Amino acid sequence: MTGIGFLGAGAILKFNGTVKGLTTAAGMWVASAIGLMFSAGMYVSAIVAAIFSSIVFCHQDFTSY
C-alpha cells in the first residue's frame, strides 16, 4: 500500500493555485484496496466495493474542475 501512496502523490498536480488529480489518486487507492480484498478472499466485500466505487466515480460531476 505504501507504493500506491507514492503513485497517488505523483498523480496530484498543482497549477496556478488549483489542485488536479485528486480523483485519479483516490481511484488508484480504491482499485488497490479492492484488489487486496479479492486476494484476501473477501469476494462479496470486494464486489460491493467495486460496484459502489464505480457508481460514485461514474456519477461524479467533472464539469466543475
N, CA and C of each residue as an Amber inpcrd file, in Angstrom:
protein
   195
   0.8110000  -1.1880000   0.0000000   0.0000000   0.0000000   0.0000000
   0.8590000   1.2580000   0.0000000   2.0640000   1.1720000   0.4930000
   2.9250000   2.3590000   0.5160000   3.2450000   2.8250000  -0.8940000
   3.4900000   1.8990000  -1.7960000   3.7850000   2.2570000  -3.1810000
   2.6260000   2.9520000  -3.8620000   1.4150000   2.5540000  -3.5260000
   0.2310000   3.1970000  -4.0970000   0.1420000   4.6340000  -3.6110000
   0.5420000   4.8830000  -2.3760000   0.5490000   6.2470000  -1.8600000
   1.4940000   7.1350000  -2.6340000   2.6610000   6.6170000  -2.9750000
   3.6130000   7.4010000  -3.7640000   3.1070000   7.6370000  -5.1780000
   2.4550000   6.6400000  -5.7760000   1.8800000   6.8310000  -7.1080000
   0.7470000   7.8480000  -7.0800000  -0.0770000   7.7840000  -6.0380000
  -1.1660000   8.7400000  -5.9010000  -0.6500000  10.1550000  -5.7020000
   0.4150000  10.2980000  -4.9290000   1.0040000  11.6160000  -4.7250000
   1.5660000  12.1640000  -6.0270000   2.0670000  11.2990000  -6.8710000
   2.5750000  11.7430000  -8.1670000   1.4660000  12.1340000  -9.1260000
   0.2570000  11.6310000  -8.8810000  -0.8730000  11.9630000  -9.7580000
  -1.4940000  13.3140000  -9.4170000  -1.2170000  13.8220000  -8.2070000
  -1.7770000  15.0980000  -7.7740000  -0.8530000  16.2200000  -8.2360000
  -1.3940000  17.1430000  -8.9890000  -0.6140000  18.2530000  -9.5340000
  -1.2420000  19.5780000  -9.1290000  -0.4220000  20.6060000  -9.0310000
  -0.9180000  21.9320000  -8.6790000  -0.5990000  22.8960000  -9.8110000
  -1.6420000  23.5290000 -10.3490000  -1.4900000  24.5060000 -11.4250000
  -2.1600000  25.8210000 -11.0280000  -1.4060000  26.8730000 -10.9440000
  -1.9370000  28.2170000 -10.6880000  -2.9210000  28.2550000  -9.5220000
  -2.5940000  27.6330000  -8.4350000  -3.4420000  27.6480000  -7.2570000
  -4.5530000  26.6210000  -7.2450000  -4.7260000  25.8380000  -8.3030000
  -5.7340000  24.7810000  -8.3230000  -5.0540000  23.4230000  -8.2810000
  -5.6950000  22.5010000  -7.6460000  -5.1500000  21.1560000  -7.4990000
  -5.8980000  20.2290000  -8.4500000  -5.1570000  19.4570000  -9.2140000
  -5.7320000  18.4950000 -10.1710000  -5.2450000  17.0950000  -9.8170000
  -6.0540000  16.1150000 -10.1160000  -5.6340000  14.7260000  -9.9590000
  -6.0540000  14.0560000  -8.6710000  -6.8550000  14.7160000  -7.8440000
  -7.2820000  14.0730000  -6.6050000  -8.1760000  12.8690000  -6.8790000
  -9.0250000  12.9730000  -7.8870000  -9.8950000  11.8490000  -8.2270000
  -9.0750000  10.6740000  -8.7520000  -8.0420000  10.9680000  -9.5180000
  -7.1650000   9.9070000 -10.0170000  -6.4600000   9.2030000  -8.8690000
  -5.9530000   9.9820000  -7.9280000  -5.2670000   9.3940000  -6.7740000
  -6.2350000   8.5520000  -5.9370000  -7.4580000   9.0580000  -5.7430000
  -8.4500000   8.3020000  -4.9760000  -8.8320000   7.0190000  -5.7030000
  -8.9410000   7.0910000  -7.0180000  -9.2590000   5.9010000  -7.7940000
  -8.1780000   4.8430000  -7.7030000  -6.9320000   5.2750000  -7.6540000
  -5.8280000   4.3310000  -7.5060000  -5.8880000   3.6370000  -6.1460000
  -6.1890000   4.3970000  -5.0970000  -6.3240000   3.8020000  -3.7670000
  -7.4780000   2.8110000  -3.7260000  -8.6010000   3.1640000  -4.3010000
  -9.7710000   2.2840000  -4.2970000  -9.4770000   1.0060000  -5.0750000
  -8.8520000   1.1430000  -6.2260000  -8.5310000  -0.0400000  -7.0340000
  -7.5750000  -0.9760000  -6.2970000  -6.5970000  -0.4170000  -5.6060000
  -5.6580000  -1.2750000  -4.8730000  -6.3390000  -1.9290000  -3.6700000
  -7.2460000  -1.1980000  -3.0100000  -7.9560000  -1.7930000  -1.8770000
  -8.8760000  -2.9280000  -2.3380000  -9.5390000  -2.7400000  -3.4680000
 -10.4050000  -3.7970000  -3.9950000  -9.5730000  -5.0050000  -4.4050000
  -8.4260000  -4.7660000  -5.0010000  -7.5330000  -5.8690000  -5.3490000
  -7.0490000  -6.6350000  -4.1330000  -6.7470000  -5.9200000  -3.0560000
  -6.3350000  -6.5990000  -1.8250000  -7.4750000  -7.3990000  -1.2150000
  -8.6990000  -6.8760000  -1.3260000  -9.8490000  -7.6310000  -0.8160000
 -10.0430000  -8.9310000  -1.5950000  -9.9020000  -8.8620000  -2.9160000
 -10.0180000 -10.0890000  -3.7170000  -8.9210000 -11.0820000  -3.3610000
  -7.6990000 -10.5990000  -3.1980000  -6.5990000 -11.5140000  -2.8940000
  -6.7120000 -12.1090000  -1.4960000  -7.4020000 -11.4160000  -0.5800000
  -7.5970000 -11.9380000   0.7740000  -8.8040000 -12.8600000   0.8730000
  -9.5310000 -13.0330000  -0.2370000 -10.6800000 -13.9290000  -0.2380000
 -11.9770000 -13.2780000   0.1910000 -11.9960000 -11.9670000   0.2910000
 -13.2110000 -11.2370000   0.6930000 -13.9830000 -10.8510000  -0.5640000
 -14.5200000 -11.8430000  -1.2390000 -15.1080000 -11.6430000  -2.5590000
 -16.3710000 -10.7860000  -2.5240000 -17.2460000 -11.0370000  -1.5760000
 -18.5010000 -10.2800000  -1.5160000 -18.2190000  -8.8160000  -1.2080000
 -17.3470000  -8.5650000  -0.2390000 -16.9830000  -7.1830000   0.1040000
 -16.3180000  -6.4890000  -1.0680000 -15.4700000  -7.1980000  -1.7930000
 -14.7850000  -6.6050000  -2.9350000 -15.7560000  -6.2690000  -4.0530000
 -16.7170000  -7.1360000  -4.3010000 -17.7050000  -6.8660000  -5.3490000
 -18.5830000  -5.6840000  -4.9610000 -19.0000000  -5.6220000  -3.7090000
 -19.8090000  -4.4880000  -3.2400000 -19.0100000  -3.1920000  -3.3390000
 -17.7520000  -3.2260000  -2.9410000 -16.9040000  -2.0370000  -3.0280000
 -16.6840000  -1.6170000  -4.4790000 -16.5200000  -2.5780000  -5.3700000
 -16.3220000  -2.2610000  -6.7820000 -17.5720000  -1.6240000  -7.3740000
 -18.7300000  -2.1580000  -7.0310000 -19.9800000  -1.5840000  -7.5400000
 -20.1870000  -0.1790000  -6.9810000 -19.9910000  -0.0160000  -5.6830000
 -20.1790000   1.2840000  -5.0530000 -19.2060000   2.3220000  -5.6100000
 -17.9440000   1.9480000  -5.7510000 -16.9610000   2.9130000  -6.2520000
 -17.2010000   3.2540000  -7.7210000 -17.6610000   2.2980000  -8.5130000
 -17.9470000   2.6180000  -9.9110000 -19.1530000   3.5450000 -10.0220000
 -20.1430000   3.3680000  -9.1390000 -21.2830000   4.2850000  -9.1300000
 -20.8260000   5.6850000  -8.7510000 -19.9970000   5.7920000  -7.7330000
 -19.5210000   7.1010000  -7.2830000 -18.6920000   7.7760000  -8.3610000
 -17.7580000   7.0510000  -8.9670000 -16.8860000   7.6610000  -9.9660000
 -17.6170000   7.9620000 -11.2750000 -18.6150000   7.1710000 -11.6320000
 -19.3500000   7.4210000 -12.8760000 -20.3180000   8.5820000 -12.7710000
 -20.8330000   8.8320000 -11.5770000 -21.8120000   9.9080000 -11.3970000
 -21.1890000  11.1850000 -10.8490000 -19.8990000  11.2850000 -10.9420000
 -19.2130000  12.4740000 -10.4470000 -19.3170000  13.5810000 -11.4770000
 -19.4430000  14.8160000 -11.0030000 -19.5540000  15.9730000 -11.8820000
 -18.1510000  16.4910000 -12.2120000 -17.7030000  16.2320000 -13.4310000
 -16.3640000  16.6610000 -13.8310000 -16.3450000  18.0800000 -14.4240000
 -17.5100000  18.6780000 -14.5930000 -17.5490000  19.9940000 -15.2060000
 -17.0940000  21.0970000 -14.2740000 -17.0860000  20.8390000 -12.9750000
 -16.6980000  21.8830000 -12.0280000 -15.1890000  22.0020000 -11.8740000
 -14.4410000  21.1240000 -12.5040000 -12.9860000  21.1380000 -12.3190000
 -12.3400000  21.9330000 -13.3940000
